[in-house]
PDB file of C-alpha atoms and ligand atoms in Angstrom:
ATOM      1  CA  UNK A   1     -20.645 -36.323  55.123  1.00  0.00           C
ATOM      2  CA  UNK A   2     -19.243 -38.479  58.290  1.00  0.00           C
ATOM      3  CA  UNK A   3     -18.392 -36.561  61.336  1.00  0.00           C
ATOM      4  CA  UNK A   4     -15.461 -38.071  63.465  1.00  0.00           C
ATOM      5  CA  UNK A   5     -14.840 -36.584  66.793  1.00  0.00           C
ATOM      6  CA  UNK A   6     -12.044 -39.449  67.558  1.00  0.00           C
ATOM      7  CA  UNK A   7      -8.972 -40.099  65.636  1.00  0.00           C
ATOM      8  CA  UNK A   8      -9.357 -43.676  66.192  1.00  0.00           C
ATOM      9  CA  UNK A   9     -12.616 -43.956  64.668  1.00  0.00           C
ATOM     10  CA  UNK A  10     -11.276 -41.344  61.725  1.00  0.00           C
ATOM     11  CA  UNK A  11      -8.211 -43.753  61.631  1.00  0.00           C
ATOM     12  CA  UNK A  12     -10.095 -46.857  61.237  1.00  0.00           C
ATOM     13  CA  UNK A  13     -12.387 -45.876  58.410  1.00  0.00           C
ATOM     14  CA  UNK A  14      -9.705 -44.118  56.346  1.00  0.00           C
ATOM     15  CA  UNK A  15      -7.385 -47.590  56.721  1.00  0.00           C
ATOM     16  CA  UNK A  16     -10.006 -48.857  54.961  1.00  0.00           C
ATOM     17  CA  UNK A  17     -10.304 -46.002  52.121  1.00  0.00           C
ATOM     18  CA  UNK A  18      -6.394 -46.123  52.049  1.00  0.00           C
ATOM     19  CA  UNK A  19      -7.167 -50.317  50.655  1.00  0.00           C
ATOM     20  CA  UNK A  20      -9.712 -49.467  48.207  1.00  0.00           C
ATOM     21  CA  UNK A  21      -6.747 -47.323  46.657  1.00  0.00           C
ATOM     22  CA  UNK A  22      -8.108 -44.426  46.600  1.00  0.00           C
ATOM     23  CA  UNK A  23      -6.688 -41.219  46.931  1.00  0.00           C
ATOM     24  CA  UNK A  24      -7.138 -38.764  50.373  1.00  0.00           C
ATOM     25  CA  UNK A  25      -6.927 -35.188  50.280  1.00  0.00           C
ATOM     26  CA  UNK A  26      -6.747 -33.315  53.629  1.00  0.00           C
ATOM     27  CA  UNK A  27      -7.664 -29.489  54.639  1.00  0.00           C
ATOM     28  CA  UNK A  28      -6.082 -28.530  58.081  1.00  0.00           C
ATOM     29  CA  UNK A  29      -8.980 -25.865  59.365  1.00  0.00           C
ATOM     30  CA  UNK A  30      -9.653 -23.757  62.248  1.00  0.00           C
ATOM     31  CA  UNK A  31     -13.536 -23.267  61.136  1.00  0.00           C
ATOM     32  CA  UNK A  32     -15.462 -20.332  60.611  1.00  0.00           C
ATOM     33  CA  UNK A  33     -15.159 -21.380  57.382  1.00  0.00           C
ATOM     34  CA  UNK A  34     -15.568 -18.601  54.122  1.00  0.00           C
ATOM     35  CA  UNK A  35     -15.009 -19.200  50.643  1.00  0.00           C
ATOM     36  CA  UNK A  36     -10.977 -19.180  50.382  1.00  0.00           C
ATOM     37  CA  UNK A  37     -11.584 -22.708  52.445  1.00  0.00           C
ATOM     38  CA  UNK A  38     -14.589 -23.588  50.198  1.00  0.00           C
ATOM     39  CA  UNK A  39     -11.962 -23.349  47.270  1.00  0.00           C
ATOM     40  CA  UNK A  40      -9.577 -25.346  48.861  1.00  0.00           C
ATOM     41  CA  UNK A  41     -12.050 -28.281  49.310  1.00  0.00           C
ATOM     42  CA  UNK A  42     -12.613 -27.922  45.873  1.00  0.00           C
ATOM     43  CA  UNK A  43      -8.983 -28.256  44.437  1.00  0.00           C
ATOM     44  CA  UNK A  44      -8.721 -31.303  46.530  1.00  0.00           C
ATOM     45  CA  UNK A  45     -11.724 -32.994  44.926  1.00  0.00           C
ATOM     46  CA  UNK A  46     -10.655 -32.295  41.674  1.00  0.00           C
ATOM     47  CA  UNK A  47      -7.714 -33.919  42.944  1.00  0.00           C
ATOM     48  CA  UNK A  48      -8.043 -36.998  45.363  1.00  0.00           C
ATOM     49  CA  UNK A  49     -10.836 -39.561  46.064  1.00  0.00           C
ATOM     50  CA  UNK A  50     -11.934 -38.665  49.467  1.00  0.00           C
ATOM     51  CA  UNK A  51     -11.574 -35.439  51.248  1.00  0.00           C
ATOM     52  CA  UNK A  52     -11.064 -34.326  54.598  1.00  0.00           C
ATOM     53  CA  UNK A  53     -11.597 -31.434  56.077  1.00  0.00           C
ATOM     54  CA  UNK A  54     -10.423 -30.897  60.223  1.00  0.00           C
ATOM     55  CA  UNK A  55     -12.071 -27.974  62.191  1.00  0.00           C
ATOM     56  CA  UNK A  56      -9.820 -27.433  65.291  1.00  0.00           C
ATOM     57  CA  UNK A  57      -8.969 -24.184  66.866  1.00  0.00           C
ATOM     58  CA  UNK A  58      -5.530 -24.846  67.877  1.00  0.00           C
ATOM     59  CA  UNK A  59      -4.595 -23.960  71.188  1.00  0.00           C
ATOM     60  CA  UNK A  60      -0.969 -23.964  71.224  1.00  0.00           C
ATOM     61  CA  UNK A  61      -0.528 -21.267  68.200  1.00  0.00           C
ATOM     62  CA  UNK A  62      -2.145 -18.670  69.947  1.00  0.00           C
ATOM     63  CA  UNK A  63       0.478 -16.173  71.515  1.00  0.00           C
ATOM     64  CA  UNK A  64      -2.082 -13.802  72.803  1.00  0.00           C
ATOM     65  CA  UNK A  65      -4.300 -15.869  75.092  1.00  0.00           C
ATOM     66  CA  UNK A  66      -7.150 -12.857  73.896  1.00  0.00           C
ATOM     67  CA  UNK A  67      -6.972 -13.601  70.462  1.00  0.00           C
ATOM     68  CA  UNK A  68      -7.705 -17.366  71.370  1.00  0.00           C
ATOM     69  CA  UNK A  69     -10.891 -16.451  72.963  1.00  0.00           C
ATOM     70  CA  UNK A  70     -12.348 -14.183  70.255  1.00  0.00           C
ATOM     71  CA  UNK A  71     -11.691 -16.609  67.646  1.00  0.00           C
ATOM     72  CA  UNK A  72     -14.664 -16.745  66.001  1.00  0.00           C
ATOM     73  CA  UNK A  73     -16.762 -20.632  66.313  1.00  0.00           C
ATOM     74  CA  UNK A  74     -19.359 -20.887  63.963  1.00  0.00           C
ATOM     75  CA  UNK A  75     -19.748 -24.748  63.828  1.00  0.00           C
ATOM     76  CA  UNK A  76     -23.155 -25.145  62.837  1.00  0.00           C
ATOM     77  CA  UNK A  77     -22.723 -23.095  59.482  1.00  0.00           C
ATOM     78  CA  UNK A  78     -19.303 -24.770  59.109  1.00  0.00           C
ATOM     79  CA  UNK A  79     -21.187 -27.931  59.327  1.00  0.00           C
ATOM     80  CA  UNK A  80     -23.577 -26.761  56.503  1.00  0.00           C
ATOM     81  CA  UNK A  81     -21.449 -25.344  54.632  1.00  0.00           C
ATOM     82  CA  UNK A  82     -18.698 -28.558  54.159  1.00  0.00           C
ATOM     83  CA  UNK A  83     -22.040 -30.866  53.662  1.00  0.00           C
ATOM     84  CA  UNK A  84     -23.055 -28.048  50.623  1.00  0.00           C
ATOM     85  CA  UNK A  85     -19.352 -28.672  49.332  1.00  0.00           C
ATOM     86  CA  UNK A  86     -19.824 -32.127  48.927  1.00  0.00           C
ATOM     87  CA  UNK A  87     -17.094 -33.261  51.325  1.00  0.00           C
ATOM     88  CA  UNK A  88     -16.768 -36.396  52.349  1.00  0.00           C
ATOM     89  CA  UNK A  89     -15.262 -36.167  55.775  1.00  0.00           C
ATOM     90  CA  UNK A  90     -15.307 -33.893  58.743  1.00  0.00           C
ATOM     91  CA  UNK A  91     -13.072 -34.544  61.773  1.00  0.00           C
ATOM     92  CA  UNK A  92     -13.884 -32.293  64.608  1.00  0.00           C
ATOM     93  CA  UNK A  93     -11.568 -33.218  67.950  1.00  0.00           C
ATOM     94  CA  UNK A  94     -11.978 -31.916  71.030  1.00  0.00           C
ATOM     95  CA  UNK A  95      -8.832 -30.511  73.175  1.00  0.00           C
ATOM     96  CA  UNK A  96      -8.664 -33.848  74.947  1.00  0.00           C
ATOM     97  CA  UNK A  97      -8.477 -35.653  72.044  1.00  0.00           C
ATOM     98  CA  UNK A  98      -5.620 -33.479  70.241  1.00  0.00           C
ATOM     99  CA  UNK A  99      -3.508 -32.844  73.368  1.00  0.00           C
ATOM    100  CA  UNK A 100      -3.673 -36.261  75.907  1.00  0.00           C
ATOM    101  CA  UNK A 101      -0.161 -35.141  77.302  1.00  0.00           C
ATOM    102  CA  UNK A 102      -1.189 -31.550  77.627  1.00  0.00           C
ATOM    103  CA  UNK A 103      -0.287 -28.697  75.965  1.00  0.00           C
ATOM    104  CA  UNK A 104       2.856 -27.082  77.645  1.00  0.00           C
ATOM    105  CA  UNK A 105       4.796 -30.463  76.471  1.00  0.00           C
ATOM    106  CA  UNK A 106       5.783 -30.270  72.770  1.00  0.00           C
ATOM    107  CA  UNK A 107       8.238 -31.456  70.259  1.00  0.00           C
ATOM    108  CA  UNK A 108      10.666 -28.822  69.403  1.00  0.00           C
ATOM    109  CA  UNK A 109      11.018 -28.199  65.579  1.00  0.00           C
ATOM    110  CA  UNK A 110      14.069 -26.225  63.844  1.00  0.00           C
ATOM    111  CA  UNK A 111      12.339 -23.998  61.603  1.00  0.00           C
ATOM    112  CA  UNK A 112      15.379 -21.812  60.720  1.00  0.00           C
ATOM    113  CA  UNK A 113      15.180 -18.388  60.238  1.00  0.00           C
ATOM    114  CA  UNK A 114      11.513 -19.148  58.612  1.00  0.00           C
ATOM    115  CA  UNK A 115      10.455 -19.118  62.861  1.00  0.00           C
ATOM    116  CA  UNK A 116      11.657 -16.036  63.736  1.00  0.00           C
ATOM    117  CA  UNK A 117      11.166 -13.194  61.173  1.00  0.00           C
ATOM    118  CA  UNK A 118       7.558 -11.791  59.830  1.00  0.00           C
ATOM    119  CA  UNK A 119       4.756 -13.862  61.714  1.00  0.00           C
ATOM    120  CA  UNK A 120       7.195 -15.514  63.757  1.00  0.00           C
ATOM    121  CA  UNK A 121       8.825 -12.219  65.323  1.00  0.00           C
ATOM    122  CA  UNK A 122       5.102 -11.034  66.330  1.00  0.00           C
ATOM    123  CA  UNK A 123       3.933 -14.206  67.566  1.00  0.00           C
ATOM    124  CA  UNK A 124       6.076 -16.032  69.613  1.00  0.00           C
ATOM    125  CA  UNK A 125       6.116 -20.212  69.191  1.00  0.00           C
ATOM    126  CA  UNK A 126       2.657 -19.742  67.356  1.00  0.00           C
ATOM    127  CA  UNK A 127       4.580 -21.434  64.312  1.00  0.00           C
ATOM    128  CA  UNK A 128       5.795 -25.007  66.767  1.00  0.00           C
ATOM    129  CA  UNK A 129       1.773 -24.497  67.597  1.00  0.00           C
ATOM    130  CA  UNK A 130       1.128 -25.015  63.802  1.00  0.00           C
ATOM    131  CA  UNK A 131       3.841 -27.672  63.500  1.00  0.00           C
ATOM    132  CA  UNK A 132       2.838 -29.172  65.860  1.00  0.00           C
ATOM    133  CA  UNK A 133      -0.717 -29.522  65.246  1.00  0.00           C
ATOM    134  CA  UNK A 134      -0.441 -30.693  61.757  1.00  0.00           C
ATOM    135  CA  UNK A 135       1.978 -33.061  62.205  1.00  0.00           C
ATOM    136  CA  UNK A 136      -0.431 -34.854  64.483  1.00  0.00           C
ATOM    137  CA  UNK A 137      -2.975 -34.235  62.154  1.00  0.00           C
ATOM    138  CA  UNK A 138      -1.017 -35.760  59.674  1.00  0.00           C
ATOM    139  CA  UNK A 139      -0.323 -38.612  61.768  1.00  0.00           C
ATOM    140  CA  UNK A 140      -4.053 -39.201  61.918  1.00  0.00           C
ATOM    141  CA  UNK A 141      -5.203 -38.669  58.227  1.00  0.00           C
ATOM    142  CA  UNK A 142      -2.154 -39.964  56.462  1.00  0.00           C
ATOM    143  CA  UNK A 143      -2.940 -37.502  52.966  1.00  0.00           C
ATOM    144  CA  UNK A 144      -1.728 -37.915  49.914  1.00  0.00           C
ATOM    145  CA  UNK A 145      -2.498 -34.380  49.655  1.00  0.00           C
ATOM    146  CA  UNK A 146      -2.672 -31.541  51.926  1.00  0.00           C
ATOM    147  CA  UNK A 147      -4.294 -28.040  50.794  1.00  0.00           C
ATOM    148  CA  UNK A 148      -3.388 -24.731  52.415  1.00  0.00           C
ATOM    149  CA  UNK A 149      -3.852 -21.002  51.106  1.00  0.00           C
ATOM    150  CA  UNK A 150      -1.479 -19.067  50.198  1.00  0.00           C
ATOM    151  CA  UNK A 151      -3.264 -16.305  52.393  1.00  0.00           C
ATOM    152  CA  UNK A 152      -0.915 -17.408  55.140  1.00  0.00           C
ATOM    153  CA  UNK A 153       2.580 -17.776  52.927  1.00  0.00           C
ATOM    154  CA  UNK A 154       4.978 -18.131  56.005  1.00  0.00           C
ATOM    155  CA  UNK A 155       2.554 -21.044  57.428  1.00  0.00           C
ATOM    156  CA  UNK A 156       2.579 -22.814  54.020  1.00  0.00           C
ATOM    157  CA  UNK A 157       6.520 -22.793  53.924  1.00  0.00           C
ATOM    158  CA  UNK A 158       6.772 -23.625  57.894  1.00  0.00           C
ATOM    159  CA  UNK A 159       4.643 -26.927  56.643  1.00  0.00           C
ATOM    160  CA  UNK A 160       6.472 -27.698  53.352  1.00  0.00           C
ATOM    161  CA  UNK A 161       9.472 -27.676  56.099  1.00  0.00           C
ATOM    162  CA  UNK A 162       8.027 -30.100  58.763  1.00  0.00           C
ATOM    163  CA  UNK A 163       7.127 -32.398  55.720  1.00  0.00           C
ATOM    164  CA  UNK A 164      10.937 -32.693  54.957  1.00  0.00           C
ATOM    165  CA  UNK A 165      11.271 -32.781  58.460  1.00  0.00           C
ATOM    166  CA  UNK A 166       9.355 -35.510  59.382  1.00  0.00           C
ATOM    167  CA  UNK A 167       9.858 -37.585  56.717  1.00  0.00           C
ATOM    168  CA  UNK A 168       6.560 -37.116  55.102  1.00  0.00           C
ATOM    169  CA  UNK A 169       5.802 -38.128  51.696  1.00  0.00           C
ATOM    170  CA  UNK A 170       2.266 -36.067  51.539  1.00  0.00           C
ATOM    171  CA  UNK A 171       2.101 -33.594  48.701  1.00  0.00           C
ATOM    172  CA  UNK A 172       1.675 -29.605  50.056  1.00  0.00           C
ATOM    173  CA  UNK A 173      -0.811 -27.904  47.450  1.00  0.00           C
ATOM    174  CA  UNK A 174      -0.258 -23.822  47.833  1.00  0.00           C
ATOM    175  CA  UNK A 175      -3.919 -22.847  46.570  1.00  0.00           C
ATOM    176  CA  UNK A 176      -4.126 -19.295  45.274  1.00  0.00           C
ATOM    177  CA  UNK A 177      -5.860 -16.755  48.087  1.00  0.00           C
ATOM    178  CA  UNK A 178      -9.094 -16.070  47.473  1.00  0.00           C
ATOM    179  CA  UNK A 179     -10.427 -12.611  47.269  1.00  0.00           C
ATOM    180  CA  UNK A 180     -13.442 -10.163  48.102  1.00  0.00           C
ATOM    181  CA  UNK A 181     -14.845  -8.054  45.189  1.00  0.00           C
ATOM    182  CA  UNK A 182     -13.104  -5.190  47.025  1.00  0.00           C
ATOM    183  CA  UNK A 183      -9.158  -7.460  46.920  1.00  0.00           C
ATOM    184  CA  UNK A 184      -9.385  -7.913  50.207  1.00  0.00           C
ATOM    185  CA  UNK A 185      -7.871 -11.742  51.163  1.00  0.00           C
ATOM    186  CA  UNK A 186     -10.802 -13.552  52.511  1.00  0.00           C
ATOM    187  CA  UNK A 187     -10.234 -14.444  56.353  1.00  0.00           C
ATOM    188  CA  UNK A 188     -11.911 -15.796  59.262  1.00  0.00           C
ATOM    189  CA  UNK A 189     -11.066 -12.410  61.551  1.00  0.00           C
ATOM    190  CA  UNK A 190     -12.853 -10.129  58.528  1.00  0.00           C
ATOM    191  CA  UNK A 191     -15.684 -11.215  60.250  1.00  0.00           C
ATOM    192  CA  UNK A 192     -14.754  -8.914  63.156  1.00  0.00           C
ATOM    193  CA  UNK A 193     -13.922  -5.611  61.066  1.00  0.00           C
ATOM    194  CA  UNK A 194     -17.246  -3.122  61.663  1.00  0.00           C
ATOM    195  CA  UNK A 195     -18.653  -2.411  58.031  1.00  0.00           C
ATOM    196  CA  UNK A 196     -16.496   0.884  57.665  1.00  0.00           C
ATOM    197  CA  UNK A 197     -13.084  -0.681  58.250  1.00  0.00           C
ATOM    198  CA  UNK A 198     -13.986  -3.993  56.272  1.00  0.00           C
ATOM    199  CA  UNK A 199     -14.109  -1.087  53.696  1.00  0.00           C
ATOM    200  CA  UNK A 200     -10.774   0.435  54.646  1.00  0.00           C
ATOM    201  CA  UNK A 201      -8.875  -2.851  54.853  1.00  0.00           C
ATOM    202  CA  UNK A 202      -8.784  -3.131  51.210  1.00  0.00           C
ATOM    203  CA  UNK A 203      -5.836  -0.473  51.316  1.00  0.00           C
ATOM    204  CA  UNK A 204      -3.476  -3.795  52.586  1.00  0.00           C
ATOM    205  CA  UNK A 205      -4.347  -5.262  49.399  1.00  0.00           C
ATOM    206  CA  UNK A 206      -3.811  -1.770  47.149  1.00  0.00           C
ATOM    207  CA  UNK A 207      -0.433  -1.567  49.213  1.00  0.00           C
ATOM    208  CA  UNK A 208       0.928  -5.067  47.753  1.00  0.00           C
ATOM    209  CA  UNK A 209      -0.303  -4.060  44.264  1.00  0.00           C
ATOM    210  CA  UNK A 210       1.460  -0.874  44.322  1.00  0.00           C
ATOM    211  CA  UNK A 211       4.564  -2.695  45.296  1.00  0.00           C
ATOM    212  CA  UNK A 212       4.168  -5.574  42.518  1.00  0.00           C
ATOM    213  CA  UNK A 213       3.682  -2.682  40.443  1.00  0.00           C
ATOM    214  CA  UNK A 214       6.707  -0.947  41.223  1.00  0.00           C
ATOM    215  CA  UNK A 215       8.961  -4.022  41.345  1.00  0.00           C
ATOM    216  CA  UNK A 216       7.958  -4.517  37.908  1.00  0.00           C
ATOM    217  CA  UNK A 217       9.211  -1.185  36.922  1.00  0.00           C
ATOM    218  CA  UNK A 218      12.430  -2.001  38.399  1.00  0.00           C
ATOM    219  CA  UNK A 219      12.215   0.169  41.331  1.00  0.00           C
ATOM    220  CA  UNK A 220      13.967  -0.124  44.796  1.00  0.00           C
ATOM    221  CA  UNK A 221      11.870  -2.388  47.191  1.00  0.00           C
ATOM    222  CA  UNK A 222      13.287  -1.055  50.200  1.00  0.00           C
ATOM    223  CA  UNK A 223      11.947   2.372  49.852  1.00  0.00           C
ATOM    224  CA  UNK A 224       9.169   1.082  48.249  1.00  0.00           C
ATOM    225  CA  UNK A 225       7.802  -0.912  51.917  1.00  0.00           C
ATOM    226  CA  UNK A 226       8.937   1.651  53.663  1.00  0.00           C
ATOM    227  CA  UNK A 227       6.475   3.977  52.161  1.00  0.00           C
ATOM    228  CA  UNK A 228       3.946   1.696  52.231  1.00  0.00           C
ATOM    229  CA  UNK A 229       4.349   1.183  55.974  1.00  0.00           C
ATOM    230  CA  UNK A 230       3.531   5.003  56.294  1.00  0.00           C
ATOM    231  CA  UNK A 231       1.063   5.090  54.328  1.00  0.00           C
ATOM    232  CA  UNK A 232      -1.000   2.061  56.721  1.00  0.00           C
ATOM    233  CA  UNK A 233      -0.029   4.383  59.109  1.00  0.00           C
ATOM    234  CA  UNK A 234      -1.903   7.335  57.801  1.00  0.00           C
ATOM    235  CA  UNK A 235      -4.702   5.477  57.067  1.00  0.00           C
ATOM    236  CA  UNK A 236      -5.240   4.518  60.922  1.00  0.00           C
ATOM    237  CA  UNK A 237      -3.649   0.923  60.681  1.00  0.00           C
ATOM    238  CA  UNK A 238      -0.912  -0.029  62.954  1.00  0.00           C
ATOM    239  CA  UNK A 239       1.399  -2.079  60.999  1.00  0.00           C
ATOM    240  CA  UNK A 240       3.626  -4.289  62.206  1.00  0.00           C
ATOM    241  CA  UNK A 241       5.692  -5.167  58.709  1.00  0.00           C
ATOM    242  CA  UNK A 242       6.144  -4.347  55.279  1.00  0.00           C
ATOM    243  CA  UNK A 243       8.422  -6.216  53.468  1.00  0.00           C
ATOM    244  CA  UNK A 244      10.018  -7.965  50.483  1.00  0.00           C
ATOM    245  CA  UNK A 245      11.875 -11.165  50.655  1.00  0.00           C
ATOM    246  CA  UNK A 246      13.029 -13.853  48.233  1.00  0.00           C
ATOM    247  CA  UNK A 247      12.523 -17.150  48.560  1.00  0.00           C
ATOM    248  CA  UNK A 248      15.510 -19.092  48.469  1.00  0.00           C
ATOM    249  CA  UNK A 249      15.588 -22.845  49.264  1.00  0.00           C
ATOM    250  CA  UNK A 250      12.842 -23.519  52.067  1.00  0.00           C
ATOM    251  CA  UNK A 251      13.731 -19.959  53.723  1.00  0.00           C
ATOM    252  CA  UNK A 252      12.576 -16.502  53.020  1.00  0.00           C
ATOM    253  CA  UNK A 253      15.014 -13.702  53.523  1.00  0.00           C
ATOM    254  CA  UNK A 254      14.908  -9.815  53.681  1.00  0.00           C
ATOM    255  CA  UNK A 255      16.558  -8.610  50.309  1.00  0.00           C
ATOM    256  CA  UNK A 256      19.432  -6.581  50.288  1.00  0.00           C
ATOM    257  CA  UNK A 257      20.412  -6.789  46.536  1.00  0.00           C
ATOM    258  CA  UNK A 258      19.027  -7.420  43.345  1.00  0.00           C
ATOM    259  CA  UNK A 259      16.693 -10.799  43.479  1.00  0.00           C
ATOM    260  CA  UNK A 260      18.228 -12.371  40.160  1.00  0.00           C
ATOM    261  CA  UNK A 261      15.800 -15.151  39.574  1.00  0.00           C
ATOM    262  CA  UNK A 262      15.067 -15.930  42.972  1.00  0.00           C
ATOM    263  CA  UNK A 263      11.163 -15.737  43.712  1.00  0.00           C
ATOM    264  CA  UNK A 264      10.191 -12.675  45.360  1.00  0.00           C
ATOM    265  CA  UNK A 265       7.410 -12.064  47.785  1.00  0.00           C
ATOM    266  CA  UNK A 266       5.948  -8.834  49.654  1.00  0.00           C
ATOM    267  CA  UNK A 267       3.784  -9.302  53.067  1.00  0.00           C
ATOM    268  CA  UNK A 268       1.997  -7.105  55.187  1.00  0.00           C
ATOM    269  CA  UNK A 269       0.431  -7.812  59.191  1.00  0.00           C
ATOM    270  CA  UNK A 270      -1.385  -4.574  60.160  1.00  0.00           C
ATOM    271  CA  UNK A 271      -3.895  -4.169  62.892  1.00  0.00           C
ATOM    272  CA  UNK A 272      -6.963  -2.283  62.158  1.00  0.00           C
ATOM    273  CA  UNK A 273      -9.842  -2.065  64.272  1.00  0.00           C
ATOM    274  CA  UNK A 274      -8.427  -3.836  66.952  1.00  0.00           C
ATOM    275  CA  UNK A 275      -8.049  -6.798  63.997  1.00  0.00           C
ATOM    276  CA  UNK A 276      -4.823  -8.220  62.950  1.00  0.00           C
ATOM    277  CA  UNK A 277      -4.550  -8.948  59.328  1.00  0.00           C
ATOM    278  CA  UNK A 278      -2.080 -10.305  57.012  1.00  0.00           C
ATOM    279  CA  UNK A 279      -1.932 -10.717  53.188  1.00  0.00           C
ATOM    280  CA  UNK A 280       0.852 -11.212  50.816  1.00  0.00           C
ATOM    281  CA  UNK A 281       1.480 -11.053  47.132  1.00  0.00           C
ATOM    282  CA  UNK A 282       4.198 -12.738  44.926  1.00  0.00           C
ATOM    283  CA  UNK A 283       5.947  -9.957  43.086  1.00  0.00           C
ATOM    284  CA  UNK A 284       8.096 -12.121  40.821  1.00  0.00           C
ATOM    285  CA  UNK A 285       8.640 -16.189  40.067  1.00  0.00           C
ATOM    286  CA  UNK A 286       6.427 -18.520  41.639  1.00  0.00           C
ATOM    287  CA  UNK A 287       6.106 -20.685  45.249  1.00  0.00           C
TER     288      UNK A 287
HETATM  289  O1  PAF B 301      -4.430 -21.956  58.999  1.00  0.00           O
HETATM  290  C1  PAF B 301      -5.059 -22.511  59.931  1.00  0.00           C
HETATM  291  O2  PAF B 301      -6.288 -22.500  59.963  1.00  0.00           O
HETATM  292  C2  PAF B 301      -4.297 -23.209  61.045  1.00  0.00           C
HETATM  293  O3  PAF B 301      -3.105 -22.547  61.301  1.00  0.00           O
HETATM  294  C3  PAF B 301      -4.070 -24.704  60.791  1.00  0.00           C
HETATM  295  C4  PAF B 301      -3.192 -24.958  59.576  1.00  0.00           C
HETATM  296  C5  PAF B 301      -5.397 -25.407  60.606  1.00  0.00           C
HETATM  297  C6  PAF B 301      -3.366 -25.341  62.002  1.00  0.00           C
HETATM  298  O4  PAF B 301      -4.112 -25.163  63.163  1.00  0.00           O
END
């Protein structure tokens, strides 16, 4: 595997990958790497040439200045890891390199109402962080593919946005979230759940199954989230949302009415622990 720490010298070498017509894949990380990254390495062998895989804990999409500091770094294993996966390129900036004209001065993107409801009312700007970020990513790798996990829904729609945005002809692959034994969506901060609330957390998982379950026997979704909110609550989580939204177009919104064909999709945040975790399940149609 090569290791760039420049985008110059990442630049150069895929310019010349780019002649030899083949095919680059790209997976936007923030390390600590588990398995739901290992699988989307995977789909983009099976699909492109050449991947690339960037480990870069973004700065700018941290709201909580705490959160930014516990993130866990785990660089050697990430290292060992991406070599055992058979991937062909790892580009590992520093802060420096990502952000010459600092961080405070950024490029304003119009979202929509995608910015501002589920993630985006929690976490202030983290979604221009993301934007941001991977369009300069993007900017350096020039894809023809770019893999993200459906784990983080709202991200994956924020980026199939900026691609229309900017102009971008790169392909957005949604890859399926990948699971523990228990259901519980595989994420970098489960590595800071204690052993007996790594255990609990499954109940966000049971939560969106009870709700695809329901949905699929026609019953209201309102009261159905609301419920489920309570029950997080009883359980010791502190949630922050439960709801149900269609899909319409590039923009998710609450729903109000019966979703006719539009796709449907429940999501959960909910702290537990002192953890904040998200998952989210389609409960009808597809991304
Ligand atoms: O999902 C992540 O790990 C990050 O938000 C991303 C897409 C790498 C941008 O920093």
């Amino acid at each position: 595997m090569y290791l760039f720490k420049r985008s110059s010298d990442l630049k150069k070498h895929l310019d010349l990958v780019r002649k030899s017509n083949k095919s680059i894949g790209f997976v936007p990380t923030m390390g600590a790497l588990h398995n739901g990254h290992l699988s989307l390495i995977q789909a983009a062998k099976k699909e492109n040439d050449v991947v690339v895989c960037s480990i870069f804990v973004n700065p700018t999409q941290f709201n909580d200045p705490k959160d930014f500091e516990k993130y866990p770094i785990t660089i050697e294993e990430d290292i060992k890891k991406l070599n055992d996966a058979s991937t062909d390129i790892l580009f590992l900036p520093s802060v420096e390199e990502m952000y010459p004209e600092g961080l405070t001065i950024g490029k304003n993107y119009d979202f929509g109402n995608l910015e501002t409801i589920l993630e985006g009312k929690f976490r202030q700007g983290h979604f221009q962080g993301v934007g941001r970020i991977v369009h300069k990513l993007l900017d350096i790798v020039q894809p023809h593919k770019l893999f993200m996990g459906q784990k983080d829904l709202q991200q994956c729609l924020i980026i199939r946005k900026l691609l229309i945005i900017i102009n971008s002809t790169v392909k957005l692959v949604i890859c399926p979230t990948e699971r523990e034994s228990s259901g519980l969506a595989m994420s970098s901060r489960n590595e800071r759940l204690s052993p007996i609330a790594r255990k609990k957390a499954v109940a966000i998982y049971q939560a969106l199954e009870k709700l695809k379950h329901d949905f699929g026997k026609g019953l209201y979704f309102l009261e159905g989230a609301h419920e489920a909110f309570e029950n997080l609550k009883k359980q010791g989580f502190e949630p922050e949302y439960v709801d149900i939204l269609t899909l319409e177009g590039d923009n998710l919104h609450h729903i109000d009415q019966p979703p006719g064909n539009h796709t449907v999709v429940a999501a959960i945040a909910a702290w537990l622990d002192g953890v904040r975790l998200i998952d989210n399940m389609v409960l009808q149609g597809s991304l």
